Coordinates of C-alpha atoms in Angstrom, one line a residue:
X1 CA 0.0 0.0 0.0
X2 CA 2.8 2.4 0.9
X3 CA 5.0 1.8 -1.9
X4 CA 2.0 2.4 -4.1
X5 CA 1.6 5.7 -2.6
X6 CA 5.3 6.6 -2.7
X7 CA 5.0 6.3 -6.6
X8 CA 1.9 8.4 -6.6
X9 CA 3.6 10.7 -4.8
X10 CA 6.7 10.8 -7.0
X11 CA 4.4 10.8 -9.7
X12 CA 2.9 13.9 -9.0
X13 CA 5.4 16.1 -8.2
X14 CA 6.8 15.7 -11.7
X15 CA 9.8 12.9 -12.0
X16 CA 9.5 10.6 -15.1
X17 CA 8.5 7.1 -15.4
X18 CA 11.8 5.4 -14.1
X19 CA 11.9 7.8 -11.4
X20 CA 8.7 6.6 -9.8
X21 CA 9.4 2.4 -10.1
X22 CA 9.5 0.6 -7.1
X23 CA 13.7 1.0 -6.0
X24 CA 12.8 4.7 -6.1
X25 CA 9.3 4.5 -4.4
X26 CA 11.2 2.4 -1.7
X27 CA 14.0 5.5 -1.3
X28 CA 11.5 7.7 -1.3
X29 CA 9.7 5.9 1.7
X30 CA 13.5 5.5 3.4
X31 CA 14.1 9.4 3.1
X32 CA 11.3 10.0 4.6
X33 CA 11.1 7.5 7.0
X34 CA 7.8 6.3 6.0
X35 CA 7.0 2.8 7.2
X36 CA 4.1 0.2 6.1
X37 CA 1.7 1.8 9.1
X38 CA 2.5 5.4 9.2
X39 CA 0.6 8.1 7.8
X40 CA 2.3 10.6 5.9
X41 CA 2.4 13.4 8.4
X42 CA 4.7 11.9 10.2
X43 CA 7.4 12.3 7.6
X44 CA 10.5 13.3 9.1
X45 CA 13.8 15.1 7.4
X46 CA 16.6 12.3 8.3
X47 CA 19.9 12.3 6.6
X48 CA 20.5 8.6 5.1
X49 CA 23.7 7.2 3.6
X50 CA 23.1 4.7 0.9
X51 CA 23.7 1.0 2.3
X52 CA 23.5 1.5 5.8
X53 CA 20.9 4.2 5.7
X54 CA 18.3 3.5 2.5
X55 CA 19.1 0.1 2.1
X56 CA 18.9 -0.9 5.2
X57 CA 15.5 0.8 5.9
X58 CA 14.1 -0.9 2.7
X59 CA 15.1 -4.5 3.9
X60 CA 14.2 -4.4 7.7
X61 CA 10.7 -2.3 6.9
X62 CA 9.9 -3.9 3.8
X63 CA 11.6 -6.8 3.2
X64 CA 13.0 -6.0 0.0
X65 CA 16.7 -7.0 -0.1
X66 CA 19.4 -5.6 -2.5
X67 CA 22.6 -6.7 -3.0
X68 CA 25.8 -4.6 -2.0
X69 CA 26.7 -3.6 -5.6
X70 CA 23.3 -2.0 -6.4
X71 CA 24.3 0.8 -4.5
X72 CA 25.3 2.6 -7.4
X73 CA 22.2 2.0 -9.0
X74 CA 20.4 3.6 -6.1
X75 CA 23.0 6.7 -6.5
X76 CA 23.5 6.5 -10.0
X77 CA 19.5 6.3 -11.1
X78 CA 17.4 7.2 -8.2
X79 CA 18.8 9.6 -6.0
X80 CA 21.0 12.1 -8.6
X81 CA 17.7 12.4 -10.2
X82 CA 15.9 13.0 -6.9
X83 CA 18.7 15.5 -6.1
X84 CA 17.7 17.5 -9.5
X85 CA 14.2 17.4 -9.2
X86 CA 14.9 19.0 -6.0
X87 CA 13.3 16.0 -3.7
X88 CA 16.2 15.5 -2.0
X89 CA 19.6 17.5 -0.9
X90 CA 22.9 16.0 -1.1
X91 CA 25.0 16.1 2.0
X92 CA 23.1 18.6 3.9
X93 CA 24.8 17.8 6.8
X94 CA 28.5 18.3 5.5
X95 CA 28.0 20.0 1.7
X96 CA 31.9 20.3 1.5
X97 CA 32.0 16.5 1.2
X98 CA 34.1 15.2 -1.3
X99 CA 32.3 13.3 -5.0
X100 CA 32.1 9.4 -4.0
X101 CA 33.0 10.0 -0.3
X102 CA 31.8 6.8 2.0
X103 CA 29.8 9.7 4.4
X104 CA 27.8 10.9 1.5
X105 CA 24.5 11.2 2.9
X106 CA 20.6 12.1 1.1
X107 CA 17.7 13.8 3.0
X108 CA 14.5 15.5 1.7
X109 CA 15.0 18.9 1.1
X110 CA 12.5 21.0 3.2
X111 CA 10.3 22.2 0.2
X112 CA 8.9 18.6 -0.1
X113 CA 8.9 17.5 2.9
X114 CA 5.8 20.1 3.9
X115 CA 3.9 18.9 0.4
X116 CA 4.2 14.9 1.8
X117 CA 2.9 15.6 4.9
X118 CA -0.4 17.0 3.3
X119 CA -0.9 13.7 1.1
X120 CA -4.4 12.7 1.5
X121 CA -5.6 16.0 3.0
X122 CA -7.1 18.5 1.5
X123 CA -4.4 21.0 1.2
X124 CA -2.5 18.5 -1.0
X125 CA -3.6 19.7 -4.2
X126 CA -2.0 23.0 -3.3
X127 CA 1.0 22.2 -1.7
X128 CA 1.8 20.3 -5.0
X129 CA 0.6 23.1 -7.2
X130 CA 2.9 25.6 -5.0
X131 CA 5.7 23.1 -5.5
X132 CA 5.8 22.8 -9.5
X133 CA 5.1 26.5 -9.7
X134 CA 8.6 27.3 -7.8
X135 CA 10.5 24.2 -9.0
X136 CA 9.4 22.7 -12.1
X137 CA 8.5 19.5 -13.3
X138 CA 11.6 17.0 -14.1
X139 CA 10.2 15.2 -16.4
X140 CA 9.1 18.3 -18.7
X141 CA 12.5 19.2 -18.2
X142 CA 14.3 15.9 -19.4
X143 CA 11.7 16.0 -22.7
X144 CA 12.8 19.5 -23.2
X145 CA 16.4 18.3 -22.6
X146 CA 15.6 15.3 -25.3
X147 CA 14.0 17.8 -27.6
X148 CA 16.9 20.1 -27.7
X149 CA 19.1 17.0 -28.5
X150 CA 17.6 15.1 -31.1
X151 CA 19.1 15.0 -34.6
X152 CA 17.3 16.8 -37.3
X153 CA 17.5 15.4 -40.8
X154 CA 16.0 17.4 -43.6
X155 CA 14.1 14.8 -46.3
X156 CA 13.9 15.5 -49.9
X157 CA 10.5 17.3 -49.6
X158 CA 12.1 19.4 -47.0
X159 CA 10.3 18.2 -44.4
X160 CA 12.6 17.8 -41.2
X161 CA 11.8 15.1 -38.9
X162 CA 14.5 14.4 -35.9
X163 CA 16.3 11.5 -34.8
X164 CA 16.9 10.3 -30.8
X165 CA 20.6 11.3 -30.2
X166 CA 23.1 8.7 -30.2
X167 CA 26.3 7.7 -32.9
X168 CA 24.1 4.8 -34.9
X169 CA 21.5 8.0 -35.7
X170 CA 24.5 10.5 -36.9
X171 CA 25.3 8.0 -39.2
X172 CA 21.6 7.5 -40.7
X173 CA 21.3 11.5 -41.1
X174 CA 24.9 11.4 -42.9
X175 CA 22.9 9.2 -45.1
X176 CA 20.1 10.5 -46.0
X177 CA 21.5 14.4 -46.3
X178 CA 25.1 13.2 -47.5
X179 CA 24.9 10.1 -49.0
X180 CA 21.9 10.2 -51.0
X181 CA 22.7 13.6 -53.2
X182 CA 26.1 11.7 -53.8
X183 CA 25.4 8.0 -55.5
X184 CA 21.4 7.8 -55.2
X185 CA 20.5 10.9 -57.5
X186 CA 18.8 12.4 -54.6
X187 CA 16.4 9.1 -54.4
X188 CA 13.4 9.0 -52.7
X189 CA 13.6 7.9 -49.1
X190 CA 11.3 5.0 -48.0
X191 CA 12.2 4.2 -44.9
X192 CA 14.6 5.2 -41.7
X193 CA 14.7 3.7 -38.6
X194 CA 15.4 5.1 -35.2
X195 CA 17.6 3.9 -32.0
X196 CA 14.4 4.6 -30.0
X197 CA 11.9 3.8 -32.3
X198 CA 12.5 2.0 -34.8
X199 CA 9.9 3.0 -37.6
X200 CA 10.4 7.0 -37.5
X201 CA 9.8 7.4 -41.0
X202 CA 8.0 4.7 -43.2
X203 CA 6.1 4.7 -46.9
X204 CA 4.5 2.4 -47.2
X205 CA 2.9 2.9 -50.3
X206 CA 6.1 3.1 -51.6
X207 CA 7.5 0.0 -50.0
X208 CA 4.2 -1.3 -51.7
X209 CA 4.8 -0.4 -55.3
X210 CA 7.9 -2.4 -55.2
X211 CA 6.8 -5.6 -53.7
X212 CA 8.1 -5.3 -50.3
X213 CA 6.3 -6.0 -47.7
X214 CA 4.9 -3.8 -45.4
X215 CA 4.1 -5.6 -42.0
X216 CA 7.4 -6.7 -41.3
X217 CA 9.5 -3.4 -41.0
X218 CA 11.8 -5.1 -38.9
X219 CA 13.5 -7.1 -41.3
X220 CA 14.3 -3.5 -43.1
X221 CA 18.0 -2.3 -43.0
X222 CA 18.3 1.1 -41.0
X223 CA 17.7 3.2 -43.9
X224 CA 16.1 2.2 -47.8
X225 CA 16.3 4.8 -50.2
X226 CA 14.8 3.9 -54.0
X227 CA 16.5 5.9 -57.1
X228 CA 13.4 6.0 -59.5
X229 CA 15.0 7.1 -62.6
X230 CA 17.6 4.1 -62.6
X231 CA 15.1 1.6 -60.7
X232 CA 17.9 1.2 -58.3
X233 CA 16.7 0.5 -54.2
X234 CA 19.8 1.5 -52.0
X235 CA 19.4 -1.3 -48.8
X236 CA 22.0 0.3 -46.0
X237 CA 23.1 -0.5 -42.9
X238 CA 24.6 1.9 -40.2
X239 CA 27.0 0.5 -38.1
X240 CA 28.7 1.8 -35.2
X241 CA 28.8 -1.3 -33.2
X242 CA 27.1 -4.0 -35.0
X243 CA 25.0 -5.1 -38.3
X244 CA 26.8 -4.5 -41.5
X245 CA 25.7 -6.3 -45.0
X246 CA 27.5 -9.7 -43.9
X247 CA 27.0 -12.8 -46.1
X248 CA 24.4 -14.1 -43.6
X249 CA 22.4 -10.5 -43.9
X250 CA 22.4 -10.4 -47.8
X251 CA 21.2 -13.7 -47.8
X252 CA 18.1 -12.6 -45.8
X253 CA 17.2 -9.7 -47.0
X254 CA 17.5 -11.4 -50.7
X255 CA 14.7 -13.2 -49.1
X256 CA 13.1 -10.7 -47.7
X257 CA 12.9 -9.0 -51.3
X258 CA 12.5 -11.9 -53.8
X259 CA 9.4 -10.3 -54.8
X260 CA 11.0 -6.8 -55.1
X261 CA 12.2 -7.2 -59.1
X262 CA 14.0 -3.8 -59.3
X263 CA 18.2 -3.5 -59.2
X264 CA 19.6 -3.9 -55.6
X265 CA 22.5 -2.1 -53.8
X266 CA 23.7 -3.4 -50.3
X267 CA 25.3 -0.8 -48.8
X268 CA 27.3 -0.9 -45.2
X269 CA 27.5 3.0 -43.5
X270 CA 30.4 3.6 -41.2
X271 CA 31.2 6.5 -38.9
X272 CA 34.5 6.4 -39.7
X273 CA 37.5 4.2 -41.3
X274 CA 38.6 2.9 -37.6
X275 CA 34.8 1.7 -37.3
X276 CA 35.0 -0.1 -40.7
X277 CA 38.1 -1.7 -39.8
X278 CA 36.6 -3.5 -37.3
X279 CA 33.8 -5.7 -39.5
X280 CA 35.6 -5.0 -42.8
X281 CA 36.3 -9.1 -43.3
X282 CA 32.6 -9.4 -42.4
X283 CA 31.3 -7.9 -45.6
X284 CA 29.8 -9.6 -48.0
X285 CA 31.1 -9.4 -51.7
X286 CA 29.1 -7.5 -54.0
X287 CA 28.0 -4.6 -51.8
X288 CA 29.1 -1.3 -51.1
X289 CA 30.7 0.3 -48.3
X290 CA 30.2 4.3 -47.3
X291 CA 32.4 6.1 -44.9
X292 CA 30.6 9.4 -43.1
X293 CA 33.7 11.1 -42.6
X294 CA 35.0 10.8 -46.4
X295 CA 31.5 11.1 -48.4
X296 CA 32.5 11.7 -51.8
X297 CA 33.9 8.5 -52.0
X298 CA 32.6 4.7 -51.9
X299 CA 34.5 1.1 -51.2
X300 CA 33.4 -1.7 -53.9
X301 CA 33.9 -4.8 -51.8
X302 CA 34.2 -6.4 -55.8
X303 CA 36.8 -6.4 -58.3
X304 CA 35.1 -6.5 -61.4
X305 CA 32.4 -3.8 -61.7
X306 CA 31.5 -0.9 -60.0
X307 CA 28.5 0.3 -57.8
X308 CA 25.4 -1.5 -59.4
X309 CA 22.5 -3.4 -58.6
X310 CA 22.7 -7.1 -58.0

């Protein structure tokens, strides 16, 4: 009952999703020194260390038990969070505390501490109001943080839509602003993926009109751009860890595509040469490689002809 209340809590005065699951929710009840029976006006400002403190107070109160080395996963994904959404101060008792020192010690800041002890009253509505008004939702500020982030990459129709940050999405942008103009005449782009989800951008009825199918986007390469006036469908792959055109891929999107009948160009996207180095004797023959950092120039992993369909 009380953790479910803890998240309601945490819930409400603003922190995002992962900051209201049930490790935080049990922090939150050790700050406050909440147990199973108590009602929140008897919440109390107590300064806590991590293992002996929180943890401690979570296994004796309500037998939840964590192991020794999940105290950086309290630090590292509850409380420094807490500490921004202003839930909780850090060393209050001794701010001049070194980073990492053993004493480092949580307790709620003051601020919060007044809005828990109205839960379930009438004032609480208020309190919480008064509390986002001065401080601010975390959560809004993380999507604006996200926002700010993302990627943008500019389509053909000059339409901008924005990828989740991360290496793997530099690389697709490259692509589609860099590598198409170069060696797909501009094409048209049919589908991009994204780290975070993976069907940002999909046409289907163009996907359609060349016999690919359309409920299975997961078998699509990161990015599939189709050059109309040479019938030519660019299949690539961005790698910065993992996943370039290897014999075994080829083979399955070849599958994938029997019923696609126009010219097909595999195509592996690096960051970098370093990055290609890494999988360049797990390329398949007959397919292209593409370097983001040099992209005027292509890699034909084939002796005898140039970039071309298959």
């Amino acid at each position: 009952m009380k953790l479910e209340e803890a998240q309601e809590i945490l819930k409400e005065l603003g922190l995002p999703p992962a900051q209201y699951n049930e490790m935080a929710a049990l922090t939150f009840l050790a700050i406050c020194n909440i147990k199973e029976n108590d009602k929140w006006a008897k919440a109390t400002r107590q300064s806590l260390g991590v293992t002996k403190g929180i943890m401690t107070f979570v296994n004796e109160n309500y037998g939840k038990s964590y192991a020794p080395n999940t105290r950086e996963t309290f630090r590292r994904q509850v409380l420094h969070q807490f500490v921004q959404a202003r839930v909780v101060d850090y060393n209050p008792d001794d701010p001049t505390l070194p980073v990492n020192s053993p004493r480092a010690h949580y307790a709620l800041t003051s601020e919060v501490l007044e809005v828990v002890k109205t839960y379930k009253t009438r004032k609480w509505k208020s309190a919480l109001k008064n509390f986002i008004d001065t401080v601010g939702k975390l959560s809004e500020v993380y999507l604006k943080e996200r926002e700010l982030n993302q990627i943008p990459v500019t389509l053909q129709s000059g339409k901008t839509i924005k990828l989740s940050t991360g290496k793997h999405n530099e690389v697709q942008a490259a692509i589609v602003e860099k590598f198409a103009p170069r060696f797909a005449n501009g094409g048209t782009l049919l589908y991009l993926g994204d780290t975070a989800k993976k069907d940002l951008f999909v046409d289907e009825k163009g996907l359609k009109d060349l016999g690919i199918p359309i409920d299975q986007h997961s078998k699509l390469p990161d990015v599939v751009i189709y050059d109309n006036k040479r019938k030519w469908l660019f299949l690539i792959e961005a790698v910065t860890s993992h996943g370039p055109v290897s014999p075994k891929r080829l083979l399955e999107l070849e599958d994938f595509l029997k019923k696609c009948k126009v010219g097909k160009v595999y195509v592996t996207a690096f960051p970098d040469m370093s990055e290609f180095k890494k999988h360049s004797n797990n390329i398949a023959w007959e397919t292209e490689v593409w370097l983001m950092e040099v992209p005027d120039h292509m890699i034909h992993f084939n002796g005898d002809r140039f970039m071309g369909p298959r």
